[in-house]
Coordinates of C-alpha atoms in Angstrom, one line a residue:
M1 CA 203.8 -141.6 12.9
T2 CA 200.2 -140.8 13.7
V3 CA 199.0 -141.3 17.2
S4 CA 195.3 -142.1 17.4
S5 CA 193.3 -141.8 20.5
A6 CA 189.9 -143.2 21.5
P7 CA 187.1 -140.7 21.2
A8 CA 186.1 -139.0 24.4
A9 CA 183.0 -140.5 26.0
R10 CA 179.9 -138.4 25.5
P11 CA 178.0 -137.2 28.5
V12 CA 175.0 -139.2 29.5
G13 CA 172.0 -138.2 27.3
E14 CA 174.1 -136.7 24.5
T15 CA 173.7 -139.8 22.3
D16 CA 170.0 -139.4 22.5
K17 CA 170.3 -135.8 21.2
L18 CA 172.0 -137.0 18.1
R19 CA 169.2 -139.5 17.2
P20 CA 166.5 -138.1 14.9
R21 CA 163.3 -137.5 16.8
R22 CA 160.0 -138.6 15.4
P23 CA 157.4 -135.9 15.1
F24 CA 154.6 -135.9 17.6
G25 CA 151.9 -138.4 16.4
G26 CA 154.1 -139.7 13.6
P27 CA 154.2 -143.3 12.5
R28 CA 155.8 -145.8 14.9
P29 CA 156.7 -149.3 13.6
F30 CA 155.7 -152.2 15.9
R31 CA 156.2 -156.0 16.0
L32 CA 154.3 -158.4 18.1
T33 CA 156.3 -161.3 19.8
L34 CA 153.5 -163.8 20.4
V35 CA 152.2 -163.7 16.9
P36 CA 154.1 -162.9 13.7
V37 CA 152.4 -159.5 13.1
S38 CA 154.1 -156.2 12.4
G39 CA 152.9 -152.8 11.2
T40 CA 153.0 -149.1 11.7
L41 CA 151.1 -147.4 14.5
R42 CA 150.0 -143.8 13.9
P43 CA 149.0 -142.3 17.2
R44 CA 147.7 -139.1 15.7
L45 CA 145.4 -141.0 13.4
V46 CA 144.1 -143.1 16.3
V47 CA 143.4 -140.1 18.4
V48 CA 141.6 -138.3 15.5
T49 CA 139.5 -141.4 14.8
V50 CA 138.4 -141.7 18.4
L51 CA 137.6 -138.0 18.6
L52 CA 135.6 -138.2 15.4
A53 CA 133.7 -141.2 16.7
V54 CA 132.8 -139.3 19.9
A55 CA 131.7 -136.3 17.9
V56 CA 129.5 -138.5 15.7
L57 CA 127.9 -140.1 18.8
A58 CA 127.2 -136.6 20.2
A59 CA 125.7 -135.4 16.8
L60 CA 123.5 -138.5 16.6
S61 CA 122.2 -137.9 20.1
R62 CA 121.5 -134.3 19.3
H63 CA 119.8 -135.3 16.0
V64 CA 117.4 -137.6 17.7
S65 CA 116.5 -135.1 20.5
V66 CA 115.7 -132.1 18.3
G67 CA 112.4 -131.6 16.4
E68 CA 109.0 -130.0 16.8
F69 CA 109.5 -130.7 20.5
T70 CA 112.8 -131.3 22.1
V71 CA 113.4 -134.6 23.9
P72 CA 116.0 -134.4 26.7
L73 CA 118.9 -136.8 26.4
P74 CA 117.8 -138.9 29.5
E75 CA 114.4 -139.5 27.9
V76 CA 116.1 -140.4 24.6
I77 CA 118.2 -143.0 26.4
A78 CA 115.1 -144.3 28.2
A79 CA 113.2 -144.6 24.9
L80 CA 116.1 -146.5 23.3
T81 CA 116.2 -148.9 26.3
G82 CA 112.5 -149.5 26.3
S83 CA 111.8 -147.8 29.6
G84 CA 110.4 -144.5 28.3
D85 CA 106.8 -143.5 27.9
P86 CA 105.0 -144.9 24.8
G87 CA 104.7 -141.5 23.1
T88 CA 108.3 -140.5 23.4
T89 CA 109.4 -144.1 22.5
L90 CA 107.4 -143.9 19.3
V91 CA 108.8 -140.5 18.3
V92 CA 112.4 -141.5 19.0
T93 CA 112.5 -145.0 17.7
E94 CA 110.1 -144.8 14.7
L95 CA 110.4 -141.3 13.5
R96 CA 113.7 -139.8 14.4
L97 CA 116.2 -142.6 14.9
P98 CA 115.7 -144.2 11.4
R99 CA 116.3 -140.8 9.8
A100 CA 119.4 -140.3 11.9
M101 CA 120.7 -143.8 11.1
V102 CA 120.3 -143.3 7.4
G103 CA 122.2 -140.1 7.6
L104 CA 124.9 -141.8 9.8
L105 CA 125.3 -144.8 7.5
A106 CA 125.1 -142.8 4.3
G107 CA 127.8 -140.4 5.6
I108 CA 130.1 -143.3 6.4
A109 CA 129.6 -144.8 2.9
F110 CA 130.1 -141.5 1.1
G111 CA 133.2 -140.7 3.1
V112 CA 134.9 -144.1 2.6
S113 CA 133.9 -144.1 -1.1
G114 CA 135.5 -140.7 -1.6
A115 CA 138.7 -141.8 0.2
L116 CA 138.9 -144.9 -2.1
F117 CA 138.5 -142.9 -5.3
Q118 CA 140.9 -140.1 -4.3
T119 CA 143.6 -142.6 -3.3
M120 CA 143.1 -144.8 -6.3
T121 CA 143.3 -141.8 -8.8
R122 CA 145.9 -139.8 -6.7
N123 CA 143.7 -136.8 -7.2
P124 CA 141.8 -134.8 -4.4
L125 CA 139.1 -133.9 -6.8
A126 CA 138.1 -137.4 -7.6
S127 CA 134.8 -138.3 -5.9
P128 CA 131.5 -139.9 -6.9
D129 CA 130.2 -136.3 -7.3
M130 CA 132.8 -135.6 -10.0
I131 CA 133.0 -138.8 -12.0
G132 CA 129.3 -139.4 -12.8
L133 CA 128.2 -142.0 -10.3
T134 CA 125.7 -139.9 -8.4
Q135 CA 124.6 -138.2 -11.7
G136 CA 123.9 -141.7 -13.2
A137 CA 121.8 -142.6 -10.2
G138 CA 119.9 -139.3 -10.5
T139 CA 119.2 -139.9 -14.2
A140 CA 117.8 -143.4 -13.5
V141 CA 115.5 -142.1 -10.7
A142 CA 114.3 -139.2 -12.9
A143 CA 113.6 -141.5 -15.8
G144 CA 111.7 -143.9 -13.5
L145 CA 109.5 -141.1 -12.0
V146 CA 108.9 -139.0 -15.0
L147 CA 108.6 -141.6 -17.8
G148 CA 107.2 -144.4 -15.6
W149 CA 110.1 -146.7 -16.3
D150 CA 110.4 -147.8 -12.7
G151 CA 108.9 -151.3 -13.2
G152 CA 107.8 -151.2 -9.6
L153 CA 111.4 -151.0 -8.3
G154 CA 111.2 -147.7 -6.4
T155 CA 113.8 -145.0 -6.1
Q156 CA 116.2 -147.1 -4.0
A157 CA 116.6 -149.8 -6.7
L158 CA 116.6 -147.2 -9.5
G159 CA 119.4 -145.2 -7.8
L160 CA 121.4 -148.4 -7.2
L161 CA 121.1 -149.5 -10.8
G162 CA 121.8 -146.1 -12.2
A163 CA 125.0 -145.7 -10.2
L164 CA 126.2 -149.2 -11.2
A165 CA 125.4 -148.5 -14.8
S166 CA 127.3 -145.2 -14.9
A167 CA 130.3 -146.9 -13.2
F168 CA 130.3 -149.6 -15.9
V169 CA 130.2 -147.0 -18.7
V170 CA 133.0 -145.0 -17.1
Y171 CA 135.3 -148.0 -16.6
S172 CA 134.6 -149.4 -20.1
L173 CA 135.3 -146.0 -21.8
A174 CA 138.5 -145.5 -19.7
W175 CA 139.8 -149.0 -20.5
R176 CA 142.8 -149.0 -22.9
R177 CA 145.0 -152.0 -22.1
G178 CA 144.2 -151.1 -18.5
T179 CA 143.0 -148.0 -16.8
T180 CA 144.6 -145.1 -15.1
G181 CA 143.3 -142.7 -12.6
Y182 CA 143.7 -139.8 -15.0
R183 CA 141.5 -141.4 -17.7
I184 CA 138.9 -142.4 -15.2
I185 CA 138.5 -138.8 -14.0
L186 CA 138.3 -137.4 -17.6
V187 CA 135.8 -140.0 -18.8
G188 CA 133.8 -139.6 -15.5
I189 CA 133.5 -135.9 -16.0
G190 CA 132.2 -136.4 -19.5
V191 CA 129.7 -139.0 -18.3
S192 CA 128.5 -136.8 -15.4
W193 CA 127.7 -134.0 -17.8
V194 CA 125.8 -136.3 -20.1
C195 CA 123.8 -137.6 -17.2
T196 CA 123.1 -134.1 -15.8
S197 CA 121.9 -133.0 -19.2
A198 CA 119.6 -136.0 -19.5
T199 CA 118.2 -135.4 -16.0
D200 CA 117.5 -131.7 -16.8
Y201 CA 115.7 -132.7 -20.0
L202 CA 113.5 -135.2 -18.1
L203 CA 112.6 -132.7 -15.4
A204 CA 111.8 -130.0 -18.0
H205 CA 109.5 -132.2 -20.1
G206 CA 107.9 -134.2 -17.3
G207 CA 104.7 -133.4 -15.3
R208 CA 104.8 -131.1 -12.4
M209 CA 104.1 -133.8 -9.8
Q210 CA 106.7 -136.2 -11.2
A211 CA 109.3 -133.5 -11.6
Q212 CA 108.8 -132.3 -8.0
A213 CA 109.1 -135.9 -6.7
A214 CA 112.3 -136.4 -8.7
F215 CA 113.8 -133.0 -7.7
G216 CA 113.1 -133.7 -4.0
W217 CA 115.3 -136.9 -4.3
L218 CA 118.0 -135.4 -6.5
V219 CA 119.1 -132.8 -4.0
G220 CA 119.7 -135.4 -1.3
N221 CA 117.0 -135.7 1.3
L222 CA 116.5 -137.5 4.6
N223 CA 112.9 -136.5 5.0
G224 CA 110.6 -139.5 5.6
R225 CA 113.5 -142.0 5.7
D226 CA 112.7 -145.1 7.8
W227 CA 114.1 -148.5 8.5
Q228 CA 113.4 -149.8 5.0
Q229 CA 116.2 -147.5 3.7
A230 CA 118.5 -148.0 6.7
G231 CA 118.4 -151.9 6.5
P232 CA 119.9 -152.5 3.1
L233 CA 122.5 -149.7 3.6
A234 CA 123.6 -151.3 6.9
A235 CA 123.9 -154.7 5.3
A236 CA 126.0 -153.3 2.5
L237 CA 128.3 -151.6 4.9
L238 CA 128.9 -154.8 6.9
V239 CA 130.4 -156.3 3.7
L240 CA 131.9 -153.3 1.9
L241 CA 133.5 -151.4 4.8
P242 CA 135.8 -154.3 6.0
T243 CA 136.7 -154.9 2.3
A244 CA 137.7 -151.2 1.9
L245 CA 139.9 -151.4 5.0
L246 CA 141.5 -154.6 3.8
L247 CA 142.3 -153.0 0.5
G248 CA 144.1 -150.1 2.2
R249 CA 147.6 -151.6 2.2
L250 CA 147.5 -152.6 -1.5
M251 CA 145.7 -149.3 -2.4
R252 CA 148.5 -147.2 -0.9
T253 CA 151.1 -148.7 -3.2
L254 CA 149.2 -147.1 -6.1
L255 CA 150.2 -143.7 -4.7
L256 CA 153.8 -144.6 -5.8
G257 CA 152.7 -144.9 -9.4
D258 CA 151.7 -148.0 -11.5
D259 CA 155.3 -149.0 -12.4
V260 CA 156.6 -148.9 -8.8
A261 CA 153.4 -150.6 -7.5
A262 CA 153.8 -153.4 -10.0
G263 CA 157.5 -153.7 -9.0
L264 CA 156.4 -154.2 -5.4
G265 CA 154.2 -157.1 -6.4
T266 CA 150.9 -155.3 -6.6
R267 CA 148.5 -156.4 -9.4
V268 CA 147.6 -152.8 -10.4
Q269 CA 144.6 -153.4 -12.6
T270 CA 143.1 -156.1 -10.2
V271 CA 143.5 -153.8 -7.2
R272 CA 142.1 -150.8 -9.1
L273 CA 139.1 -152.8 -10.3
A274 CA 138.5 -154.1 -6.7
V275 CA 138.7 -150.6 -5.3
L276 CA 136.4 -149.3 -8.0
L277 CA 133.8 -152.0 -7.3
C278 CA 134.0 -151.4 -3.6
G279 CA 133.7 -147.6 -3.9
V280 CA 130.8 -147.9 -6.4
G281 CA 128.9 -150.3 -4.1
L282 CA 129.3 -147.9 -1.2
V283 CA 128.1 -144.8 -3.1
A284 CA 125.4 -146.7 -4.9
F285 CA 123.7 -148.0 -1.7
A286 CA 124.2 -144.6 0.0
T287 CA 122.7 -142.7 -2.9
A288 CA 119.8 -145.2 -3.1
A289 CA 119.0 -144.5 0.6
A290 CA 119.6 -140.8 1.0
G291 CA 119.9 -139.4 -2.5
P292 CA 123.0 -137.8 -4.0
V293 CA 124.0 -135.7 -1.1
A294 CA 126.4 -133.2 -2.5
F295 CA 130.1 -132.7 -1.7
V296 CA 130.3 -135.1 1.3
A297 CA 132.3 -137.7 -0.7
L298 CA 134.6 -134.9 -1.9
A299 CA 135.1 -132.9 1.3
A300 CA 135.1 -135.6 4.0
P301 CA 138.3 -137.4 2.9
Q302 CA 140.3 -134.1 2.5
I303 CA 139.2 -132.9 6.0
A304 CA 140.1 -136.3 7.5
Q305 CA 143.5 -136.3 5.8
R306 CA 144.3 -132.8 7.2
L307 CA 143.2 -133.8 10.7
A308 CA 145.1 -137.0 10.7
G309 CA 148.2 -135.6 9.0
T310 CA 148.6 -138.6 6.6
A311 CA 149.7 -138.7 3.0
W312 CA 146.5 -140.2 1.9
P313 CA 142.8 -139.9 3.0
P314 CA 142.3 -142.5 5.8
P315 CA 139.1 -144.4 5.0
L316 CA 137.8 -144.9 8.5
A317 CA 138.4 -141.3 9.6
A318 CA 136.9 -140.1 6.2
G319 CA 133.8 -142.2 6.9
L320 CA 133.3 -140.7 10.4
T321 CA 133.9 -137.2 9.0
G322 CA 131.2 -137.9 6.3
A323 CA 128.8 -139.1 9.0
L324 CA 129.5 -136.0 11.1
L325 CA 128.9 -133.7 8.1
I326 CA 125.6 -135.2 7.2
L327 CA 124.3 -135.3 10.8
V328 CA 125.3 -131.7 11.5
S329 CA 123.9 -130.5 8.2
D330 CA 120.6 -132.3 8.7
I331 CA 120.3 -130.8 12.2
A332 CA 120.8 -127.3 10.6
A333 CA 118.4 -128.2 7.8
R334 CA 115.7 -129.0 10.4
T335 CA 116.2 -126.0 12.7
L336 CA 117.4 -123.1 10.5
I337 CA 113.8 -122.2 9.3
D338 CA 110.9 -122.6 11.8
G339 CA 108.3 -125.0 10.4
T340 CA 110.4 -126.0 7.3
E341 CA 112.7 -128.9 6.8
L342 CA 115.2 -128.3 4.1
P343 CA 116.8 -131.1 2.2
V344 CA 120.1 -132.0 3.7
G345 CA 121.8 -131.7 0.3
I346 CA 121.2 -128.0 0.2
V347 CA 123.1 -127.5 3.4
T348 CA 126.0 -129.8 2.4
G349 CA 126.2 -127.9 -0.9
V350 CA 126.6 -124.6 0.8
L351 CA 129.2 -126.0 3.1
G352 CA 131.0 -128.0 0.4
A353 CA 131.3 -125.3 -2.2
P354 CA 134.1 -123.4 -0.4
V355 CA 136.0 -126.7 0.1
L356 CA 135.8 -127.4 -3.7
L357 CA 137.1 -123.9 -4.5
W358 CA 139.9 -124.4 -2.0
L359 CA 140.8 -127.7 -3.6
L360 CA 140.8 -126.2 -7.1
I361 CA 143.1 -123.3 -6.0
R362 CA 145.4 -125.8 -4.3
V363 CA 145.6 -128.1 -7.3
N364 CA 146.2 -125.1 -9.6
R365 CA 149.1 -123.9 -7.5
A366 CA 150.6 -127.4 -7.3
G367 CA 150.4 -127.6 -11.1
S368 CA 149.1 -131.2 -11.0
G369 CA 146.2 -133.3 -10.3
G370 CA 147.1 -133.9 -6.7

C-alpha cells in the first residue's frame, strides 16, 4: 500500500523562480481589451528606434549649421521659424536645408529598401548595390549625358527609369515558375556587372565634359541639391514607406522558407513581387535624387539588426540608420578638406567597405547565404 502525501508548499517567490525569464528587451506579447488587436512588443527595438531618431535629428541640425561659416543652433531655429535675419534665413532654408533633407530622405529610402531585399532573399548581402538596381540607374544616366539620349528628362528621370528597367530585367530572368531569393541574387549580380561594363564603356568613349558630369553623379553626390530633388522623393516616401511597414508581417513569414510560408497562408510569389516593387521604388527615387550612394542600403539594415537584436533587419530602424549614415558622411565630406566638398558616396564607400568584408567573412563561416 502506497501512501501519497501532498507536495509541500513552496515558499513565497519560489514559483516565480521556476518560470522562464524573458531576456531584457525581448518580445512581449500584448492584447488590447477595447479593440480586438494583439501583437508583440519589442522594447529594445522601440528604444533603439527612438535613439536613432534623436541621433538623426542631431545630425540634421549639425548638417545645417556647418559650412563656409558656422550658424549657431539658435540662429538655425530662428531661420526655420522665420524670425532670423534675411541672410541667415537664405543660407539655411535655401542652400543647406534642401541638401540635408535630400540626404535624410535618401538615407531612409536606401535603408528601408535594403531591409526589404535582405529579408525577402534571406541574405545579408542582398541590396540594391549588389543586384544591379543602382548600376542600371547609372547606365541610364551615363547614356543620357554622354550620348545625348536624355530626351530632356534630366538625371532624375533617367536614374528612375534605369533602376526600374534593371529591376524588370532581373525579375524576368530570375522567373522560372516563380522566383526565389537565391535566383534573384545570382541574376542581379550578373546584371550589375553588365551595367557596370556598359557605364565604363560610355565614360571611356564620351567627351570630357559629359564624362565628368556623369562621374560626378555616379559616385553619389549631394552637392547642389535643392527642393526640386527633395519634393519627389518625399512624395514617394509618403506612399512607399507605409507600404513597406504593412508588408512587414507577411514578409517575415518568408524567413521560414517558401513551403512553410505557403502553409501559413502567405501568397509567396505575390508577397515577393510586392516587396520587390516597393524596394525598387524606394531605391529608384533615392538614386534619382542623390545618385547611387554606395553601401548605405547594404550596411544600414545590418547595423540596425544588430542594434535592435532582431532576427531580421527592422525596416524603420534601418531607414533611420541609413539617414544617419548619409548625414554624418556628408558632414565629413564637407569638412575633411578645407575648401573642398567631396561627394558623399566616397565617404560612404570608405565606411561601407569594412562592413562588406565583415559580412563576407561571416557568411563564409556560416557556410550559407545568410
